[in-house]
């Protein structure tokens, strides 16, 4: 799974969708590079792993889905061989962001593209955000247009289909983000009445925070926003600034909101004395497929896995 552009296209929640779909009947291992980690080489995530040993996304997979195995390795070929050596009964390896790895021929290639920035309307770096030419899309078996509106009009679907022009062997699907209920990250957050929150301070370090920010702007009367680069290693100074924003809020019912992926990095030990004082919540997300595509997508994935274990 991967994308052509630099920046987030919703890869993490789509990997989680595949995990939920397949983990009941298959032994699954995810393999990531482990962006943001301070280590090199192959690691399996375990109960002692930190975000700076395996990366934020793999650590999140490990914590959310204890029935699967989670591995990181910048050399995907070495990573796959090590997984098959150490866990020979593995049925499925989900490659997280491996579309550009030419040394690997995946059995099923899934290409993601953001509804608001579809790759046919973009250009290769430095003119645009594409990591490789549009022609690389021909390697995909499945193309998913991510972050669509919940209500997708047929005319919009047709317009995008005409822009992408999927090849005869490619299936095109459309998905959207479903936000869950706020989850407390700290003890002060557990003591708050979520329904009473009127003002928020957001802190994010992801590639495309706009769906998250748009969601909270629609729901709270006052929003102060702190944004950082993707996989940002939060510093104590970042948290002190967040604390300053929190205390200058005009409302007494103020909370700090972050994304599920950022929450993993905010729980780092070196930040605990600051983080533990603040009412911090994270907002979970899930990917949903529009009704007319959901069953076809799931059937294609399950059929492929059943035939190719």
PDB file of C-alpha atoms in Angstrom:
ATOM      1  CA  UNK A   1       0.000   0.000   0.000  1.00  0.00           C
ATOM      2  CA  UNK A   2       1.194   3.515  -0.686  1.00  0.00           C
ATOM      3  CA  UNK A   3       0.740   6.717  -2.635  1.00  0.00           C
ATOM      4  CA  UNK A   4       2.492   8.691  -5.331  1.00  0.00           C
ATOM      5  CA  UNK A   5       2.663  11.967  -3.439  1.00  0.00           C
ATOM      6  CA  UNK A   6       4.607  13.273  -0.481  1.00  0.00           C
ATOM      7  CA  UNK A   7       2.352  13.608   2.533  1.00  0.00           C
ATOM      8  CA  UNK A   8      -0.577  11.751   3.997  1.00  0.00           C
ATOM      9  CA  UNK A   9      -3.296  10.122   1.941  1.00  0.00           C
ATOM     10  CA  UNK A  10      -4.826   8.192   4.828  1.00  0.00           C
ATOM     11  CA  UNK A  11      -2.502   5.196   4.699  1.00  0.00           C
ATOM     12  CA  UNK A  12      -2.637   4.322   8.407  1.00  0.00           C
ATOM     13  CA  UNK A  13      -6.438   3.981   8.749  1.00  0.00           C
ATOM     14  CA  UNK A  14      -6.565   1.982   5.507  1.00  0.00           C
ATOM     15  CA  UNK A  15      -3.948  -0.438   6.848  1.00  0.00           C
ATOM     16  CA  UNK A  16      -6.084  -0.745   9.976  1.00  0.00           C
ATOM     17  CA  UNK A  17      -9.133  -1.458   7.803  1.00  0.00           C
ATOM     18  CA  UNK A  18      -7.265  -4.383   6.216  1.00  0.00           C
ATOM     19  CA  UNK A  19      -6.180  -5.628   9.638  1.00  0.00           C
ATOM     20  CA  UNK A  20      -9.769  -5.651  10.907  1.00  0.00           C
ATOM     21  CA  UNK A  21     -11.001  -7.293   7.714  1.00  0.00           C
ATOM     22  CA  UNK A  22      -8.427 -10.097   7.616  1.00  0.00           C
ATOM     23  CA  UNK A  23      -7.188 -10.777  11.153  1.00  0.00           C
ATOM     24  CA  UNK A  24     -10.046 -13.075  12.162  1.00  0.00           C
ATOM     25  CA  UNK A  25      -9.062 -15.771   9.646  1.00  0.00           C
ATOM     26  CA  UNK A  26      -5.383 -15.034   8.977  1.00  0.00           C
ATOM     27  CA  UNK A  27      -2.052 -14.646  10.736  1.00  0.00           C
ATOM     28  CA  UNK A  28      -1.054 -11.086   9.860  1.00  0.00           C
ATOM     29  CA  UNK A  29       2.184  -9.170  10.119  1.00  0.00           C
ATOM     30  CA  UNK A  30       2.527  -5.519   9.162  1.00  0.00           C
ATOM     31  CA  UNK A  31       5.878  -4.305   7.892  1.00  0.00           C
ATOM     32  CA  UNK A  32       6.784  -0.603   7.982  1.00  0.00           C
ATOM     33  CA  UNK A  33       9.888   1.473   7.576  1.00  0.00           C
ATOM     34  CA  UNK A  34       9.150   3.040  10.960  1.00  0.00           C
ATOM     35  CA  UNK A  35       9.269   6.746  10.137  1.00  0.00           C
ATOM     36  CA  UNK A  36      10.479   8.882  13.024  1.00  0.00           C
ATOM     37  CA  UNK A  37      12.303   6.100  14.866  1.00  0.00           C
ATOM     38  CA  UNK A  38      15.859   6.577  16.056  1.00  0.00           C
ATOM     39  CA  UNK A  39      16.934   2.991  15.340  1.00  0.00           C
ATOM     40  CA  UNK A  40      18.102   1.093  12.279  1.00  0.00           C
ATOM     41  CA  UNK A  41      17.497  -2.458  11.177  1.00  0.00           C
ATOM     42  CA  UNK A  42      14.779  -5.009  11.906  1.00  0.00           C
ATOM     43  CA  UNK A  43      12.586  -4.941  15.015  1.00  0.00           C
ATOM     44  CA  UNK A  44       9.384  -6.603  16.117  1.00  0.00           C
ATOM     45  CA  UNK A  45       7.216  -4.339  18.244  1.00  0.00           C
ATOM     46  CA  UNK A  46       6.614  -5.662  21.746  1.00  0.00           C
ATOM     47  CA  UNK A  47       5.342  -4.480  25.126  1.00  0.00           C
ATOM     48  CA  UNK A  48       8.614  -2.658  25.813  1.00  0.00           C
ATOM     49  CA  UNK A  49       8.816  -0.878  22.456  1.00  0.00           C
ATOM     50  CA  UNK A  50       8.821   2.903  22.343  1.00  0.00           C
ATOM     51  CA  UNK A  51       7.785   5.241  19.569  1.00  0.00           C
ATOM     52  CA  UNK A  52      11.442   6.088  18.957  1.00  0.00           C
ATOM     53  CA  UNK A  53      12.393   2.433  18.577  1.00  0.00           C
ATOM     54  CA  UNK A  54       9.702   1.390  16.069  1.00  0.00           C
ATOM     55  CA  UNK A  55       7.878   4.580  14.983  1.00  0.00           C
ATOM     56  CA  UNK A  56       4.459   5.992  15.772  1.00  0.00           C
ATOM     57  CA  UNK A  57       2.323   4.094  13.235  1.00  0.00           C
ATOM     58  CA  UNK A  58       3.763   0.612  13.997  1.00  0.00           C
ATOM     59  CA  UNK A  59       3.477   1.199  17.746  1.00  0.00           C
ATOM     60  CA  UNK A  60      -0.137   2.241  17.247  1.00  0.00           C
ATOM     61  CA  UNK A  61      -0.846  -0.966  15.264  1.00  0.00           C
ATOM     62  CA  UNK A  62       0.740  -3.034  18.025  1.00  0.00           C
ATOM     63  CA  UNK A  63      -1.281  -1.417  20.794  1.00  0.00           C
ATOM     64  CA  UNK A  64      -4.611  -1.483  18.923  1.00  0.00           C
ATOM     65  CA  UNK A  65      -4.357  -4.961  17.404  1.00  0.00           C
ATOM     66  CA  UNK A  66      -2.588  -7.337  19.831  1.00  0.00           C
ATOM     67  CA  UNK A  67      -3.487 -10.411  17.749  1.00  0.00           C
ATOM     68  CA  UNK A  68      -1.134  -9.418  14.892  1.00  0.00           C
ATOM     69  CA  UNK A  69       2.637  -9.106  14.607  1.00  0.00           C
ATOM     70  CA  UNK A  70       4.188  -5.722  13.829  1.00  0.00           C
ATOM     71  CA  UNK A  71       7.642  -5.340  12.318  1.00  0.00           C
ATOM     72  CA  UNK A  72       9.817  -2.467  11.089  1.00  0.00           C
ATOM     73  CA  UNK A  73      12.757  -2.524   8.697  1.00  0.00           C
ATOM     74  CA  UNK A  74      13.981   0.057   6.209  1.00  0.00           C
ATOM     75  CA  UNK A  75      15.062  -2.801   3.904  1.00  0.00           C
ATOM     76  CA  UNK A  76      11.723  -4.366   2.982  1.00  0.00           C
ATOM     77  CA  UNK A  77      13.275  -7.453   1.363  1.00  0.00           C
ATOM     78  CA  UNK A  78      15.271  -8.189   4.524  1.00  0.00           C
ATOM     79  CA  UNK A  79      12.148  -7.444   6.553  1.00  0.00           C
ATOM     80  CA  UNK A  80       9.980  -9.913   4.632  1.00  0.00           C
ATOM     81  CA  UNK A  81      12.608 -12.656   4.764  1.00  0.00           C
ATOM     82  CA  UNK A  82      13.071 -12.161   8.514  1.00  0.00           C
ATOM     83  CA  UNK A  83       9.323 -12.285   9.141  1.00  0.00           C
ATOM     84  CA  UNK A  84       8.950 -15.536   7.169  1.00  0.00           C
ATOM     85  CA  UNK A  85      11.931 -17.021   9.008  1.00  0.00           C
ATOM     86  CA  UNK A  86      10.736 -16.077  12.477  1.00  0.00           C
ATOM     87  CA  UNK A  87       6.968 -16.500  11.905  1.00  0.00           C
ATOM     88  CA  UNK A  88       6.682 -19.179   9.200  1.00  0.00           C
ATOM     89  CA  UNK A  89       2.910 -19.541   9.611  1.00  0.00           C
ATOM     90  CA  UNK A  90       2.355 -15.920   8.480  1.00  0.00           C
ATOM     91  CA  UNK A  91      -0.538 -15.781   6.005  1.00  0.00           C
ATOM     92  CA  UNK A  92      -0.515 -12.088   5.079  1.00  0.00           C
ATOM     93  CA  UNK A  93       2.155  -9.386   5.170  1.00  0.00           C
ATOM     94  CA  UNK A  94       0.742  -5.884   4.859  1.00  0.00           C
ATOM     95  CA  UNK A  95       3.418  -3.549   3.539  1.00  0.00           C
ATOM     96  CA  UNK A  96       2.940  -0.081   4.947  1.00  0.00           C
ATOM     97  CA  UNK A  97       4.044   2.568   2.411  1.00  0.00           C
ATOM     98  CA  UNK A  98       6.021   0.350   0.043  1.00  0.00           C
ATOM     99  CA  UNK A  99       4.678   1.461  -3.327  1.00  0.00           C
ATOM    100  CA  UNK A 100       8.046   2.924  -4.399  1.00  0.00           C
ATOM    101  CA  UNK A 101      10.081  -0.164  -3.424  1.00  0.00           C
ATOM    102  CA  UNK A 102      10.973  -1.628  -6.820  1.00  0.00           C
ATOM    103  CA  UNK A 103      12.880  -4.519  -5.211  1.00  0.00           C
ATOM    104  CA  UNK A 104       9.546  -5.929  -4.060  1.00  0.00           C
ATOM    105  CA  UNK A 105       6.782  -7.188  -6.316  1.00  0.00           C
ATOM    106  CA  UNK A 106       3.721  -7.164  -4.093  1.00  0.00           C
ATOM    107  CA  UNK A 107       0.973  -9.624  -4.901  1.00  0.00           C
ATOM    108  CA  UNK A 108      -1.643  -6.894  -4.616  1.00  0.00           C
ATOM    109  CA  UNK A 109      -0.749  -3.217  -4.958  1.00  0.00           C
ATOM    110  CA  UNK A 110      -3.086  -0.642  -3.423  1.00  0.00           C
ATOM    111  CA  UNK A 111      -2.589   2.995  -4.407  1.00  0.00           C
ATOM    112  CA  UNK A 112      -4.157   5.784  -2.331  1.00  0.00           C
ATOM    113  CA  UNK A 113      -4.930   9.280  -3.586  1.00  0.00           C
ATOM    114  CA  UNK A 114      -6.494  12.160  -1.654  1.00  0.00           C
ATOM    115  CA  UNK A 115      -9.912  13.325  -2.917  1.00  0.00           C
ATOM    116  CA  UNK A 116      -8.758  16.950  -2.637  1.00  0.00           C
ATOM    117  CA  UNK A 117      -5.389  16.321  -4.347  1.00  0.00           C
ATOM    118  CA  UNK A 118      -5.780  13.435  -6.782  1.00  0.00           C
ATOM    119  CA  UNK A 119      -2.519  12.529  -8.492  1.00  0.00           C
ATOM    120  CA  UNK A 120      -3.592  13.268 -12.129  1.00  0.00           C
ATOM    121  CA  UNK A 121      -3.883  16.939 -11.143  1.00  0.00           C
ATOM    122  CA  UNK A 122      -0.410  17.072  -9.536  1.00  0.00           C
ATOM    123  CA  UNK A 123       3.215  17.316 -10.731  1.00  0.00           C
ATOM    124  CA  UNK A 124       6.503  15.679  -9.805  1.00  0.00           C
ATOM    125  CA  UNK A 125       8.671  17.400  -7.176  1.00  0.00           C
ATOM    126  CA  UNK A 126       9.705  20.262  -7.179  1.00  0.00           C
ATOM    127  CA  UNK A 127       6.779  21.521  -9.292  1.00  0.00           C
ATOM    128  CA  UNK A 128       4.308  19.531  -7.258  1.00  0.00           C
ATOM    129  CA  UNK A 129       4.161  16.832  -4.583  1.00  0.00           C
ATOM    130  CA  UNK A 130       4.502  13.633  -6.617  1.00  0.00           C
ATOM    131  CA  UNK A 131       7.422  11.372  -5.752  1.00  0.00           C
ATOM    132  CA  UNK A 132       7.300   9.752  -9.189  1.00  0.00           C
ATOM    133  CA  UNK A 133       5.492  10.297 -12.499  1.00  0.00           C
ATOM    134  CA  UNK A 134       1.772   9.698 -12.889  1.00  0.00           C
ATOM    135  CA  UNK A 135       2.606   6.727 -15.123  1.00  0.00           C
ATOM    136  CA  UNK A 136       3.664   4.804 -11.977  1.00  0.00           C
ATOM    137  CA  UNK A 137      -0.047   4.426 -11.170  1.00  0.00           C
ATOM    138  CA  UNK A 138      -0.192   1.610 -13.723  1.00  0.00           C
ATOM    139  CA  UNK A 139       1.451  -0.679 -11.109  1.00  0.00           C
ATOM    140  CA  UNK A 140      -1.658  -0.497  -8.915  1.00  0.00           C
ATOM    141  CA  UNK A 141      -4.256  -3.259  -8.825  1.00  0.00           C
ATOM    142  CA  UNK A 142      -6.557  -1.153  -6.645  1.00  0.00           C
ATOM    143  CA  UNK A 143      -6.865   2.639  -6.508  1.00  0.00           C
ATOM    144  CA  UNK A 144      -8.656   4.188  -3.536  1.00  0.00           C
ATOM    145  CA  UNK A 145      -9.745   7.814  -3.530  1.00  0.00           C
ATOM    146  CA  UNK A 146      -9.499   8.697   0.163  1.00  0.00           C
ATOM    147  CA  UNK A 147     -10.968  11.413   2.403  1.00  0.00           C
ATOM    148  CA  UNK A 148     -14.044  11.834   0.212  1.00  0.00           C
ATOM    149  CA  UNK A 149     -17.149  13.605   1.515  1.00  0.00           C
ATOM    150  CA  UNK A 150     -19.556  11.253   3.262  1.00  0.00           C
ATOM    151  CA  UNK A 151     -22.097  12.039   0.550  1.00  0.00           C
ATOM    152  CA  UNK A 152     -20.414  11.455  -2.793  1.00  0.00           C
ATOM    153  CA  UNK A 153     -22.532  12.467  -5.750  1.00  0.00           C
ATOM    154  CA  UNK A 154     -22.442  10.218  -8.836  1.00  0.00           C
ATOM    155  CA  UNK A 155     -21.350  13.191 -10.938  1.00  0.00           C
ATOM    156  CA  UNK A 156     -18.327  13.704  -8.624  1.00  0.00           C
ATOM    157  CA  UNK A 157     -17.449  10.030  -8.845  1.00  0.00           C
ATOM    158  CA  UNK A 158     -17.658  10.148 -12.625  1.00  0.00           C
ATOM    159  CA  UNK A 159     -15.492  13.277 -12.806  1.00  0.00           C
ATOM    160  CA  UNK A 160     -12.754  11.637 -10.720  1.00  0.00           C
ATOM    161  CA  UNK A 161     -13.012   8.406 -12.674  1.00  0.00           C
ATOM    162  CA  UNK A 162     -12.477  10.329 -15.917  1.00  0.00           C
ATOM    163  CA  UNK A 163      -9.437  12.097 -14.430  1.00  0.00           C
ATOM    164  CA  UNK A 164      -7.832   8.926 -13.119  1.00  0.00           C
ATOM    165  CA  UNK A 165      -8.815   6.745 -16.079  1.00  0.00           C
ATOM    166  CA  UNK A 166      -8.250   3.382 -14.361  1.00  0.00           C
ATOM    167  CA  UNK A 167      -6.898   0.673 -16.641  1.00  0.00           C
ATOM    168  CA  UNK A 168      -9.033  -2.401 -17.387  1.00  0.00           C
ATOM    169  CA  UNK A 169      -7.374  -4.477 -14.659  1.00  0.00           C
ATOM    170  CA  UNK A 170      -7.645  -1.734 -12.008  1.00  0.00           C
ATOM    171  CA  UNK A 171     -10.511  -1.342  -9.559  1.00  0.00           C
ATOM    172  CA  UNK A 172     -11.399   2.151  -8.326  1.00  0.00           C
ATOM    173  CA  UNK A 173     -12.963   2.639  -4.885  1.00  0.00           C
ATOM    174  CA  UNK A 174     -13.951   5.639  -2.754  1.00  0.00           C
ATOM    175  CA  UNK A 175     -13.560   5.957   1.018  1.00  0.00           C
ATOM    176  CA  UNK A 176     -14.127   8.572   3.703  1.00  0.00           C
ATOM    177  CA  UNK A 177     -13.070   9.248   7.282  1.00  0.00           C
ATOM    178  CA  UNK A 178     -15.392   8.548  10.207  1.00  0.00           C
ATOM    179  CA  UNK A 179     -14.420  10.277  13.453  1.00  0.00           C
ATOM    180  CA  UNK A 180     -15.043   8.483  16.726  1.00  0.00           C
ATOM    181  CA  UNK A 181     -15.674   9.763  20.247  1.00  0.00           C
ATOM    182  CA  UNK A 182     -13.008  11.751  22.102  1.00  0.00           C
ATOM    183  CA  UNK A 183     -10.793   9.475  24.184  1.00  0.00           C
ATOM    184  CA  UNK A 184      -8.930  10.721  27.282  1.00  0.00           C
ATOM    185  CA  UNK A 185      -5.152  10.456  27.118  1.00  0.00           C
ATOM    186  CA  UNK A 186      -4.440  11.801  30.628  1.00  0.00           C
ATOM    187  CA  UNK A 187      -6.018  11.703  34.092  1.00  0.00           C
ATOM    188  CA  UNK A 188      -7.161  15.351  33.946  1.00  0.00           C
ATOM    189  CA  UNK A 189      -8.991  14.486  30.724  1.00  0.00           C
ATOM    190  CA  UNK A 190     -10.725  11.552  32.424  1.00  0.00           C
ATOM    191  CA  UNK A 191     -12.129  13.979  34.987  1.00  0.00           C
ATOM    192  CA  UNK A 192     -13.656  16.309  32.384  1.00  0.00           C
ATOM    193  CA  UNK A 193     -17.198  16.308  31.063  1.00  0.00           C
ATOM    194  CA  UNK A 194     -16.642  15.932  27.315  1.00  0.00           C
ATOM    195  CA  UNK A 195     -20.050  17.386  26.505  1.00  0.00           C
ATOM    196  CA  UNK A 196     -19.161  20.603  28.380  1.00  0.00           C
ATOM    197  CA  UNK A 197     -16.021  21.374  26.323  1.00  0.00           C
ATOM    198  CA  UNK A 198     -16.379  24.708  24.527  1.00  0.00           C
ATOM    199  CA  UNK A 199     -12.808  25.657  23.667  1.00  0.00           C
ATOM    200  CA  UNK A 200      -9.950  23.522  22.361  1.00  0.00           C
ATOM    201  CA  UNK A 201      -6.243  23.722  21.686  1.00  0.00           C
ATOM    202  CA  UNK A 202      -5.179  21.314  18.937  1.00  0.00           C
ATOM    203  CA  UNK A 203      -1.678  19.927  18.564  1.00  0.00           C
ATOM    204  CA  UNK A 204      -0.826  17.865  15.488  1.00  0.00           C
ATOM    205  CA  UNK A 205       2.247  16.472  13.784  1.00  0.00           C
ATOM    206  CA  UNK A 206       0.799  14.670  10.776  1.00  0.00           C
ATOM    207  CA  UNK A 207       1.132  15.283   7.042  1.00  0.00           C
ATOM    208  CA  UNK A 208      -2.412  16.430   6.329  1.00  0.00           C
ATOM    209  CA  UNK A 209      -4.214  17.603   9.463  1.00  0.00           C
ATOM    210  CA  UNK A 210      -6.977  19.423   7.567  1.00  0.00           C
ATOM    211  CA  UNK A 211      -9.779  16.797   8.058  1.00  0.00           C
ATOM    212  CA  UNK A 212      -9.057  16.760  11.801  1.00  0.00           C
ATOM    213  CA  UNK A 213      -8.916  20.567  12.013  1.00  0.00           C
ATOM    214  CA  UNK A 214     -12.052  20.995   9.930  1.00  0.00           C
ATOM    215  CA  UNK A 215     -13.885  18.566  12.201  1.00  0.00           C
ATOM    216  CA  UNK A 216     -13.002  20.398  15.418  1.00  0.00           C
ATOM    217  CA  UNK A 217     -13.587  23.870  13.943  1.00  0.00           C
ATOM    218  CA  UNK A 218     -17.155  22.873  13.183  1.00  0.00           C
ATOM    219  CA  UNK A 219     -17.771  21.732  16.754  1.00  0.00           C
ATOM    220  CA  UNK A 220     -16.072  24.197  19.065  1.00  0.00           C
ATOM    221  CA  UNK A 221     -16.526  27.944  19.398  1.00  0.00           C
ATOM    222  CA  UNK A 222     -12.836  28.633  20.025  1.00  0.00           C
ATOM    223  CA  UNK A 223      -9.962  26.727  18.385  1.00  0.00           C
ATOM    224  CA  UNK A 224      -6.276  27.467  18.861  1.00  0.00           C
ATOM    225  CA  UNK A 225      -4.065  25.377  16.587  1.00  0.00           C
ATOM    226  CA  UNK A 226      -0.467  24.200  16.818  1.00  0.00           C
ATOM    227  CA  UNK A 227       0.713  22.274  13.747  1.00  0.00           C
ATOM    228  CA  UNK A 228       4.048  20.541  13.201  1.00  0.00           C
ATOM    229  CA  UNK A 229       5.578  18.434  10.398  1.00  0.00           C
ATOM    230  CA  UNK A 230       4.694  14.779   9.885  1.00  0.00           C
ATOM    231  CA  UNK A 231       6.154  12.398  12.504  1.00  0.00           C
ATOM    232  CA  UNK A 232       7.330  15.419  14.516  1.00  0.00           C
ATOM    233  CA  UNK A 233       9.207  14.569  17.690  1.00  0.00           C
ATOM    234  CA  UNK A 234       7.429  16.757  20.215  1.00  0.00           C
ATOM    235  CA  UNK A 235       9.764  18.707  22.469  1.00  0.00           C
ATOM    236  CA  UNK A 236       9.227  20.039  25.952  1.00  0.00           C
ATOM    237  CA  UNK A 237       9.137  23.522  24.411  1.00  0.00           C
ATOM    238  CA  UNK A 238       6.256  22.400  22.160  1.00  0.00           C
ATOM    239  CA  UNK A 239       4.319  21.240  25.189  1.00  0.00           C
ATOM    240  CA  UNK A 240       5.083  24.390  27.156  1.00  0.00           C
ATOM    241  CA  UNK A 241       3.674  26.395  24.242  1.00  0.00           C
ATOM    242  CA  UNK A 242       0.604  24.161  24.200  1.00  0.00           C
ATOM    243  CA  UNK A 243       0.242  24.763  27.918  1.00  0.00           C
ATOM    244  CA  UNK A 244       0.449  28.527  27.323  1.00  0.00           C
ATOM    245  CA  UNK A 245      -2.310  28.366  24.696  1.00  0.00           C
ATOM    246  CA  UNK A 246      -4.394  26.290  27.099  1.00  0.00           C
ATOM    247  CA  UNK A 247      -4.128  28.842  29.920  1.00  0.00           C
ATOM    248  CA  UNK A 248      -4.893  31.828  27.707  1.00  0.00           C
ATOM    249  CA  UNK A 249      -8.193  30.376  26.489  1.00  0.00           C
ATOM    250  CA  UNK A 250     -11.244  32.559  27.079  1.00  0.00           C
ATOM    251  CA  UNK A 251     -13.270  29.585  28.279  1.00  0.00           C
ATOM    252  CA  UNK A 252     -13.048  27.592  31.473  1.00  0.00           C
ATOM    253  CA  UNK A 253     -14.212  24.472  29.638  1.00  0.00           C
ATOM    254  CA  UNK A 254     -11.066  24.049  27.546  1.00  0.00           C
ATOM    255  CA  UNK A 255      -9.348  20.847  26.446  1.00  0.00           C
ATOM    256  CA  UNK A 256      -6.364  19.875  24.334  1.00  0.00           C
ATOM    257  CA  UNK A 257      -7.129  17.684  21.321  1.00  0.00           C
ATOM    258  CA  UNK A 258      -4.777  15.639  19.190  1.00  0.00           C
ATOM    259  CA  UNK A 259      -4.893  12.821  16.666  1.00  0.00           C
ATOM    260  CA  UNK A 260      -4.572   9.161  17.530  1.00  0.00           C
ATOM    261  CA  UNK A 261      -1.175   8.957  15.825  1.00  0.00           C
ATOM    262  CA  UNK A 262       0.134  12.038  17.646  1.00  0.00           C
ATOM    263  CA  UNK A 263      -1.092  10.663  20.963  1.00  0.00           C
ATOM    264  CA  UNK A 264       1.451   7.838  20.711  1.00  0.00           C
ATOM    265  CA  UNK A 265       4.314  10.370  20.513  1.00  0.00           C
ATOM    266  CA  UNK A 266       2.888  12.593  23.260  1.00  0.00           C
ATOM    267  CA  UNK A 267       3.080   9.630  25.655  1.00  0.00           C
ATOM    268  CA  UNK A 268       6.901   9.599  25.455  1.00  0.00           C
ATOM    269  CA  UNK A 269       8.529   9.329  28.886  1.00  0.00           C
ATOM    270  CA  UNK A 270      10.513  12.564  28.587  1.00  0.00           C
ATOM    271  CA  UNK A 271       7.236  14.547  28.208  1.00  0.00           C
ATOM    272  CA  UNK A 272       5.265  12.802  30.927  1.00  0.00           C
ATOM    273  CA  UNK A 273       5.637  15.406  33.676  1.00  0.00           C
ATOM    274  CA  UNK A 274       4.082  18.076  31.413  1.00  0.00           C
ATOM    275  CA  UNK A 275       1.579  15.928  29.521  1.00  0.00           C
ATOM    276  CA  UNK A 276       0.195  14.347  32.688  1.00  0.00           C
ATOM    277  CA  UNK A 277      -0.880  17.788  33.996  1.00  0.00           C
ATOM    278  CA  UNK A 278      -3.035  18.622  30.975  1.00  0.00           C
ATOM    279  CA  UNK A 279      -6.511  17.481  29.887  1.00  0.00           C
ATOM    280  CA  UNK A 280      -5.502  15.906  26.573  1.00  0.00           C
ATOM    281  CA  UNK A 281      -7.909  13.908  24.412  1.00  0.00           C
ATOM    282  CA  UNK A 282      -7.289  12.121  21.132  1.00  0.00           C
ATOM    283  CA  UNK A 283      -9.807  11.707  18.348  1.00  0.00           C
ATOM    284  CA  UNK A 284      -9.903   8.198  16.830  1.00  0.00           C
ATOM    285  CA  UNK A 285     -10.682   7.765  13.153  1.00  0.00           C
ATOM    286  CA  UNK A 286     -11.775   4.867  10.980  1.00  0.00           C
ATOM    287  CA  UNK A 287     -11.993   4.490   7.248  1.00  0.00           C
ATOM    288  CA  UNK A 288     -15.390   3.726   5.757  1.00  0.00           C
ATOM    289  CA  UNK A 289     -16.130   2.828   2.165  1.00  0.00           C
ATOM    290  CA  UNK A 290     -19.126   4.301   0.428  1.00  0.00           C
ATOM    291  CA  UNK A 291     -21.911   1.754   0.409  1.00  0.00           C
ATOM    292  CA  UNK A 292     -21.793   0.956  -3.291  1.00  0.00           C
ATOM    293  CA  UNK A 293     -18.078   0.091  -3.077  1.00  0.00           C
ATOM    294  CA  UNK A 294     -17.663  -1.552   0.347  1.00  0.00           C
ATOM    295  CA  UNK A 295     -18.665  -5.118  -0.481  1.00  0.00           C
ATOM    296  CA  UNK A 296     -16.782  -5.232  -3.777  1.00  0.00           C
ATOM    297  CA  UNK A 297     -13.608  -3.968  -2.102  1.00  0.00           C
ATOM    298  CA  UNK A 298     -13.795  -6.462   0.746  1.00  0.00           C
ATOM    299  CA  UNK A 299     -14.579  -9.339  -1.615  1.00  0.00           C
ATOM    300  CA  UNK A 300     -11.585  -8.495  -3.803  1.00  0.00           C
ATOM    301  CA  UNK A 301      -9.247  -8.435  -0.796  1.00  0.00           C
ATOM    302  CA  UNK A 302     -10.609 -11.634   0.741  1.00  0.00           C
ATOM    303  CA  UNK A 303     -10.620 -13.484  -2.596  1.00  0.00           C
ATOM    304  CA  UNK A 304      -7.002 -12.535  -3.225  1.00  0.00           C
ATOM    305  CA  UNK A 305      -5.866 -13.600   0.237  1.00  0.00           C
ATOM    306  CA  UNK A 306      -7.810 -16.885   0.105  1.00  0.00           C
ATOM    307  CA  UNK A 307      -6.216 -17.829  -3.226  1.00  0.00           C
ATOM    308  CA  UNK A 308      -2.686 -16.710  -2.336  1.00  0.00           C
ATOM    309  CA  UNK A 309      -1.998 -17.679   1.268  1.00  0.00           C
TER     310      UNK A 309
END
